Amino acid sequence: MSALKILVIPGSLRTGSLNAKLAAAAAQELVRAGAEVTRISLGDFPLPIYDGDLQTRSGVPKNAVNLKRMIGAHHGVLIVTPEYNSSLPPLLKNAIDWVSRVQDAHETRGQVFRERAFAIAAASAGRLGGTRCLAALRLVLSACHATVVPDQLALSFADQAYDDMDRLKHPGDIEALDAMVRQLIDVSQRMM
């Protein structure tokens, strides 16, 4: 069996992002669990705001095709996202909207979502840890017919959640991360 490949996508470009920090911690845990991990930045795939007229005139942007193919080269995907106004940030929603429009030869539109497992996580300095965003993200991914694993991580008080080595320090957070990682790996292996 080939090595299990997991793609980690932080939904934030902000310097010092709590979500990029959580994505890094999750990537380390995935590697410890035996996965081959690629972590990307959505900043490397700049996209215009989704517009059906733009798509009709110019087609799907090359960066949407590249991002779709990056997702397609992995067995599972972990998305770690901030919460903006109780929902997902425009950067992430726009990337999903464009990727859902990419259709390579010999596949159906959105096939990249249906053929791999997704896990979702959020980090926030607040008490809710991004739970409202995770509900919205789960809904969007489900609408794309993605398999989203049940375990998720909403990291509350994320600005105080790490030790000096940027490792999670609270047992409950560590357990939640481990459970999500194990479930993503298990479901991804079954879908290979």
PDB file of C-alpha atoms in Angstrom:
ATOM      1  CA  MET A   1       0.000   0.000   0.000  1.00  0.00           C
ATOM      2  CA  SER A   2       1.303   3.474  -0.832  1.00  0.00           C
ATOM      3  CA  ALA A   3       2.093   5.962   1.912  1.00  0.00           C
ATOM      4  CA  LEU A   4      -0.912   7.838   3.223  1.00  0.00           C
ATOM      5  CA  LYS A   5      -0.733  11.466   2.059  1.00  0.00           C
ATOM      6  CA  ILE A   6      -2.510  14.209   3.995  1.00  0.00           C
ATOM      7  CA  LEU A   7      -2.809  17.835   2.863  1.00  0.00           C
ATOM      8  CA  VAL A   8      -3.024  20.496   5.603  1.00  0.00           C
ATOM      9  CA  ILE A   9      -4.624  23.804   4.595  1.00  0.00           C
ATOM     10  CA  PRO A  10      -4.675  26.742   7.009  1.00  0.00           C
ATOM     11  CA  GLY A  11      -7.560  29.065   6.162  1.00  0.00           C
ATOM     12  CA  SER A  12      -5.648  32.158   7.274  1.00  0.00           C
ATOM     13  CA  LEU A  13      -2.784  34.155   5.798  1.00  0.00           C
ATOM     14  CA  ARG A  14      -2.352  36.418   8.827  1.00  0.00           C
ATOM     15  CA  THR A  15       1.131  36.698  10.326  1.00  0.00           C
ATOM     16  CA  GLY A  16       1.104  34.902  13.681  1.00  0.00           C
ATOM     17  CA  SER A  17      -2.234  33.243  12.893  1.00  0.00           C
ATOM     18  CA  LEU A  18      -3.521  30.983  15.664  1.00  0.00           C
ATOM     19  CA  ASN A  19      -4.905  28.729  12.933  1.00  0.00           C
ATOM     20  CA  ALA A  20      -1.593  28.447  11.095  1.00  0.00           C
ATOM     21  CA  LYS A  21      -0.064  27.514  14.461  1.00  0.00           C
ATOM     22  CA  LEU A  22      -2.710  24.823  14.992  1.00  0.00           C
ATOM     23  CA  ALA A  23      -2.171  23.585  11.425  1.00  0.00           C
ATOM     24  CA  ALA A  24       1.554  23.206  12.184  1.00  0.00           C
ATOM     25  CA  ALA A  25       0.821  21.278  15.401  1.00  0.00           C
ATOM     26  CA  ALA A  26      -1.658  19.045  13.562  1.00  0.00           C
ATOM     27  CA  ALA A  27       0.848  18.422  10.761  1.00  0.00           C
ATOM     28  CA  GLN A  28       3.419  17.290  13.336  1.00  0.00           C
ATOM     29  CA  GLU A  29       0.877  14.937  14.909  1.00  0.00           C
ATOM     30  CA  LEU A  30      -0.038  13.516  11.491  1.00  0.00           C
ATOM     31  CA  VAL A  31       3.644  12.851  10.755  1.00  0.00           C
ATOM     32  CA  ARG A  32       4.040  11.141  14.158  1.00  0.00           C
ATOM     33  CA  ALA A  33       1.056   8.968  13.234  1.00  0.00           C
ATOM     34  CA  GLY A  34       2.819   7.869  10.037  1.00  0.00           C
ATOM     35  CA  ALA A  35       1.273  10.108   7.379  1.00  0.00           C
ATOM     36  CA  GLU A  36       3.175  11.915   4.661  1.00  0.00           C
ATOM     37  CA  VAL A  37       2.119  15.548   5.126  1.00  0.00           C
ATOM     38  CA  THR A  38       2.084  18.561   2.819  1.00  0.00           C
ATOM     39  CA  ARG A  39       1.167  21.926   4.324  1.00  0.00           C
ATOM     40  CA  ILE A  40       0.266  24.720   1.918  1.00  0.00           C
ATOM     41  CA  SER A  41      -0.779  28.353   2.074  1.00  0.00           C
ATOM     42  CA  LEU A  42      -3.824  29.572   0.183  1.00  0.00           C
ATOM     43  CA  GLY A  43      -1.676  32.642  -0.501  1.00  0.00           C
ATOM     44  CA  ASP A  44       0.208  30.494  -3.004  1.00  0.00           C
ATOM     45  CA  PHE A  45      -3.060  30.026  -4.943  1.00  0.00           C
ATOM     46  CA  PRO A  46      -4.447  33.578  -5.320  1.00  0.00           C
ATOM     47  CA  LEU A  47      -7.933  33.609  -6.810  1.00  0.00           C
ATOM     48  CA  PRO A  48     -10.403  36.315  -7.828  1.00  0.00           C
ATOM     49  CA  ILE A  49     -13.722  36.405  -6.003  1.00  0.00           C
ATOM     50  CA  TYR A  50     -15.898  33.692  -7.528  1.00  0.00           C
ATOM     51  CA  ASP A  51     -18.085  35.086 -10.313  1.00  0.00           C
ATOM     52  CA  GLY A  52     -20.034  32.881 -12.722  1.00  0.00           C
ATOM     53  CA  ASP A  53     -19.743  35.488 -15.482  1.00  0.00           C
ATOM     54  CA  LEU A  54     -15.960  35.560 -15.052  1.00  0.00           C
ATOM     55  CA  GLN A  55     -15.908  31.772 -15.266  1.00  0.00           C
ATOM     56  CA  THR A  56     -18.006  31.869 -18.451  1.00  0.00           C
ATOM     57  CA  ARG A  57     -15.732  34.514 -20.031  1.00  0.00           C
ATOM     58  CA  SER A  58     -12.328  33.234 -18.915  1.00  0.00           C
ATOM     59  CA  GLY A  59     -12.800  29.730 -17.573  1.00  0.00           C
ATOM     60  CA  VAL A  60     -11.613  28.497 -14.204  1.00  0.00           C
ATOM     61  CA  PRO A  61      -8.414  30.257 -13.062  1.00  0.00           C
ATOM     62  CA  LYS A  62      -5.208  28.221 -13.278  1.00  0.00           C
ATOM     63  CA  ASN A  63      -4.678  28.549  -9.507  1.00  0.00           C
ATOM     64  CA  ALA A  64      -8.049  26.862  -8.879  1.00  0.00           C
ATOM     65  CA  VAL A  65      -6.981  24.009 -11.153  1.00  0.00           C
ATOM     66  CA  ASN A  66      -3.622  23.794  -9.363  1.00  0.00           C
ATOM     67  CA  LEU A  67      -5.271  23.785  -5.924  1.00  0.00           C
ATOM     68  CA  LYS A  68      -7.745  21.111  -7.024  1.00  0.00           C
ATOM     69  CA  ARG A  69      -4.887  18.962  -8.303  1.00  0.00           C
ATOM     70  CA  MET A  70      -2.964  19.502  -5.049  1.00  0.00           C
ATOM     71  CA  ILE A  71      -6.004  18.249  -3.125  1.00  0.00           C
ATOM     72  CA  GLY A  72      -6.354  15.364  -5.580  1.00  0.00           C
ATOM     73  CA  ALA A  73      -2.751  14.267  -4.974  1.00  0.00           C
ATOM     74  CA  HIS A  74      -3.594  13.508  -1.317  1.00  0.00           C
ATOM     75  CA  HIS A  75      -5.756  10.876   0.365  1.00  0.00           C
ATOM     76  CA  GLY A  76      -7.048  13.191   3.074  1.00  0.00           C
ATOM     77  CA  VAL A  77      -7.295  16.903   3.812  1.00  0.00           C
ATOM     78  CA  LEU A  78      -7.236  18.830   7.084  1.00  0.00           C
ATOM     79  CA  ILE A  79      -8.597  22.364   6.933  1.00  0.00           C
ATOM     80  CA  VAL A  80      -7.788  24.624   9.907  1.00  0.00           C
ATOM     81  CA  THR A  81      -9.749  27.847   9.753  1.00  0.00           C
ATOM     82  CA  PRO A  82     -10.423  31.031  11.677  1.00  0.00           C
ATOM     83  CA  GLU A  83     -13.979  32.147  12.361  1.00  0.00           C
ATOM     84  CA  TYR A  84     -15.135  35.425  10.815  1.00  0.00           C
ATOM     85  CA  ASN A  85     -18.527  36.707  11.934  1.00  0.00           C
ATOM     86  CA  SER A  86     -19.613  33.211  13.021  1.00  0.00           C
ATOM     87  CA  SER A  87     -18.722  31.694   9.656  1.00  0.00           C
ATOM     88  CA  LEU A  88     -15.790  30.829   7.424  1.00  0.00           C
ATOM     89  CA  PRO A  89     -13.427  33.465   6.093  1.00  0.00           C
ATOM     90  CA  PRO A  90     -13.858  34.638   2.491  1.00  0.00           C
ATOM     91  CA  LEU A  91     -10.392  33.332   1.543  1.00  0.00           C
ATOM     92  CA  LEU A  92     -11.359  29.752   2.361  1.00  0.00           C
ATOM     93  CA  LYS A  93     -14.936  29.898   1.049  1.00  0.00           C
ATOM     94  CA  ASN A  94     -13.742  31.397  -2.227  1.00  0.00           C
ATOM     95  CA  ALA A  95     -11.090  28.683  -2.654  1.00  0.00           C
ATOM     96  CA  ILE A  96     -13.708  25.969  -2.079  1.00  0.00           C
ATOM     97  CA  ASP A  97     -16.121  27.654  -4.498  1.00  0.00           C
ATOM     98  CA  TRP A  98     -13.504  27.789  -7.263  1.00  0.00           C
ATOM     99  CA  VAL A  99     -12.171  24.260  -6.667  1.00  0.00           C
ATOM    100  CA  SER A 100     -15.720  22.918  -6.832  1.00  0.00           C
ATOM    101  CA  ARG A 101     -15.898  24.270 -10.410  1.00  0.00           C
ATOM    102  CA  VAL A 102     -12.804  22.428 -11.670  1.00  0.00           C
ATOM    103  CA  GLN A 103     -13.533  19.430 -13.849  1.00  0.00           C
ATOM    104  CA  ASP A 104     -10.609  17.611 -15.419  1.00  0.00           C
ATOM    105  CA  ALA A 105     -11.129  15.199 -18.309  1.00  0.00           C
ATOM    106  CA  HIS A 106     -12.741  11.866 -17.366  1.00  0.00           C
ATOM    107  CA  GLU A 107     -14.192  13.079 -14.062  1.00  0.00           C
ATOM    108  CA  THR A 108     -17.316  14.721 -12.786  1.00  0.00           C
ATOM    109  CA  ARG A 109     -17.320  18.226 -11.370  1.00  0.00           C
ATOM    110  CA  GLY A 110     -16.485  18.162  -7.665  1.00  0.00           C
ATOM    111  CA  GLN A 111     -15.122  14.620  -7.787  1.00  0.00           C
ATOM    112  CA  VAL A 112     -12.045  15.728  -5.818  1.00  0.00           C
ATOM    113  CA  PHE A 113     -14.281  16.326  -2.782  1.00  0.00           C
ATOM    114  CA  ARG A 114     -16.048  12.960  -3.012  1.00  0.00           C
ATOM    115  CA  GLU A 115     -12.923  10.817  -3.227  1.00  0.00           C
ATOM    116  CA  ARG A 116     -11.084  11.764  -0.041  1.00  0.00           C
ATOM    117  CA  ALA A 117     -11.657  12.327   3.647  1.00  0.00           C
ATOM    118  CA  PHE A 118     -11.686  15.796   5.197  1.00  0.00           C
ATOM    119  CA  ALA A 119     -11.115  16.839   8.793  1.00  0.00           C
ATOM    120  CA  ILE A 120     -11.825  20.312  10.116  1.00  0.00           C
ATOM    121  CA  ALA A 121     -10.395  22.370  12.958  1.00  0.00           C
ATOM    122  CA  ALA A 122     -10.474  25.954  14.175  1.00  0.00           C
ATOM    123  CA  ALA A 123      -8.559  28.013  16.701  1.00  0.00           C
ATOM    124  CA  SER A 124      -9.753  31.137  18.440  1.00  0.00           C
ATOM    125  CA  ALA A 125      -8.685  33.243  21.377  1.00  0.00           C
ATOM    126  CA  GLY A 126     -12.335  33.141  22.435  1.00  0.00           C
ATOM    127  CA  ARG A 127     -14.306  30.648  24.473  1.00  0.00           C
ATOM    128  CA  LEU A 128     -16.078  28.928  21.553  1.00  0.00           C
ATOM    129  CA  GLY A 129     -12.904  28.093  19.627  1.00  0.00           C
ATOM    130  CA  GLY A 130     -14.475  28.605  16.214  1.00  0.00           C
ATOM    131  CA  THR A 131     -17.313  26.093  16.636  1.00  0.00           C
ATOM    132  CA  ARG A 132     -19.771  28.183  14.605  1.00  0.00           C
ATOM    133  CA  CYS A 133     -17.305  28.339  11.721  1.00  0.00           C
ATOM    134  CA  LEU A 134     -16.802  24.582  11.883  1.00  0.00           C
ATOM    135  CA  ALA A 135     -20.569  24.047  11.565  1.00  0.00           C
ATOM    136  CA  ALA A 136     -20.610  26.302   8.489  1.00  0.00           C
ATOM    137  CA  LEU A 137     -17.536  24.610   6.983  1.00  0.00           C
ATOM    138  CA  ARG A 138     -18.999  21.141   7.568  1.00  0.00           C
ATOM    139  CA  LEU A 139     -22.159  22.275   5.767  1.00  0.00           C
ATOM    140  CA  VAL A 140     -20.209  23.675   2.787  1.00  0.00           C
ATOM    141  CA  LEU A 141     -18.038  20.552   2.447  1.00  0.00           C
ATOM    142  CA  SER A 142     -21.085  18.301   2.804  1.00  0.00           C
ATOM    143  CA  ALA A 143     -22.777  20.251   0.009  1.00  0.00           C
ATOM    144  CA  CYS A 144     -19.718  19.348  -2.115  1.00  0.00           C
ATOM    145  CA  HIS A 145     -20.385  15.682  -1.172  1.00  0.00           C
ATOM    146  CA  ALA A 146     -17.166  15.455   0.849  1.00  0.00           C
ATOM    147  CA  THR A 147     -16.720  12.866   3.572  1.00  0.00           C
ATOM    148  CA  VAL A 148     -16.067  14.976   6.674  1.00  0.00           C
ATOM    149  CA  VAL A 149     -14.921  12.957   9.671  1.00  0.00           C
ATOM    150  CA  PRO A 150     -17.098  13.376  12.779  1.00  0.00           C
ATOM    151  CA  ASP A 151     -14.268  14.378  15.151  1.00  0.00           C
ATOM    152  CA  GLN A 152     -13.249  17.998  14.875  1.00  0.00           C
ATOM    153  CA  LEU A 153     -11.164  20.357  16.971  1.00  0.00           C
ATOM    154  CA  ALA A 154     -12.371  23.741  18.194  1.00  0.00           C
ATOM    155  CA  LEU A 155      -9.390  25.138  20.092  1.00  0.00           C
ATOM    156  CA  SER A 156     -10.651  27.665  22.643  1.00  0.00           C
ATOM    157  CA  PHE A 157      -8.332  30.273  24.187  1.00  0.00           C
ATOM    158  CA  ALA A 158      -5.786  29.323  21.525  1.00  0.00           C
ATOM    159  CA  ASP A 159      -3.560  32.267  22.430  1.00  0.00           C
ATOM    160  CA  GLN A 160      -2.841  30.429  25.719  1.00  0.00           C
ATOM    161  CA  ALA A 161      -2.928  26.825  24.428  1.00  0.00           C
ATOM    162  CA  TYR A 162       0.760  26.261  23.594  1.00  0.00           C
ATOM    163  CA  ASP A 163       3.988  25.673  25.493  1.00  0.00           C
ATOM    164  CA  ASP A 164       7.349  27.280  24.618  1.00  0.00           C
ATOM    165  CA  MET A 165       7.884  24.680  21.858  1.00  0.00           C
ATOM    166  CA  ASP A 166       4.509  25.496  20.202  1.00  0.00           C
ATOM    167  CA  ARG A 167       3.022  22.175  21.346  1.00  0.00           C
ATOM    168  CA  LEU A 168      -0.464  22.021  22.794  1.00  0.00           C
ATOM    169  CA  LYS A 169      -0.184  21.954  26.583  1.00  0.00           C
ATOM    170  CA  HIS A 170      -3.696  21.127  27.830  1.00  0.00           C
ATOM    171  CA  PRO A 171      -4.598  17.402  27.992  1.00  0.00           C
ATOM    172  CA  GLY A 172      -8.102  17.936  26.597  1.00  0.00           C
ATOM    173  CA  ASP A 173      -6.760  19.786  23.554  1.00  0.00           C
ATOM    174  CA  ILE A 174      -4.103  17.119  22.989  1.00  0.00           C
ATOM    175  CA  GLU A 175      -6.731  14.360  23.197  1.00  0.00           C
ATOM    176  CA  ALA A 176      -9.058  16.187  20.773  1.00  0.00           C
ATOM    177  CA  LEU A 177      -6.234  16.699  18.261  1.00  0.00           C
ATOM    178  CA  ASP A 178      -5.162  13.073  18.552  1.00  0.00           C
ATOM    179  CA  ALA A 179      -8.730  11.805  18.065  1.00  0.00           C
ATOM    180  CA  MET A 180      -9.239  13.957  14.976  1.00  0.00           C
ATOM    181  CA  VAL A 181      -5.882  12.895  13.494  1.00  0.00           C
ATOM    182  CA  ARG A 182      -6.564   9.194  14.124  1.00  0.00           C
ATOM    183  CA  GLN A 183     -10.014   9.462  12.580  1.00  0.00           C
ATOM    184  CA  LEU A 184      -8.755  11.328   9.497  1.00  0.00           C
ATOM    185  CA  ILE A 185      -6.062   8.692   8.986  1.00  0.00           C
ATOM    186  CA  ASP A 186      -8.498   5.786   9.483  1.00  0.00           C
ATOM    187  CA  VAL A 187     -11.132   7.152   7.096  1.00  0.00           C
ATOM    188  CA  SER A 188      -8.513   8.212   4.518  1.00  0.00           C
ATOM    189  CA  GLN A 189      -6.997   4.705   4.539  1.00  0.00           C
ATOM    190  CA  ARG A 190     -10.414   3.129   4.025  1.00  0.00           C
ATOM    191  CA  MET A 191     -11.062   5.441   1.052  1.00  0.00           C
ATOM    192  CA  MET A 192      -7.689   4.723  -0.637  1.00  0.00           C
TER     193      MET A 192
END
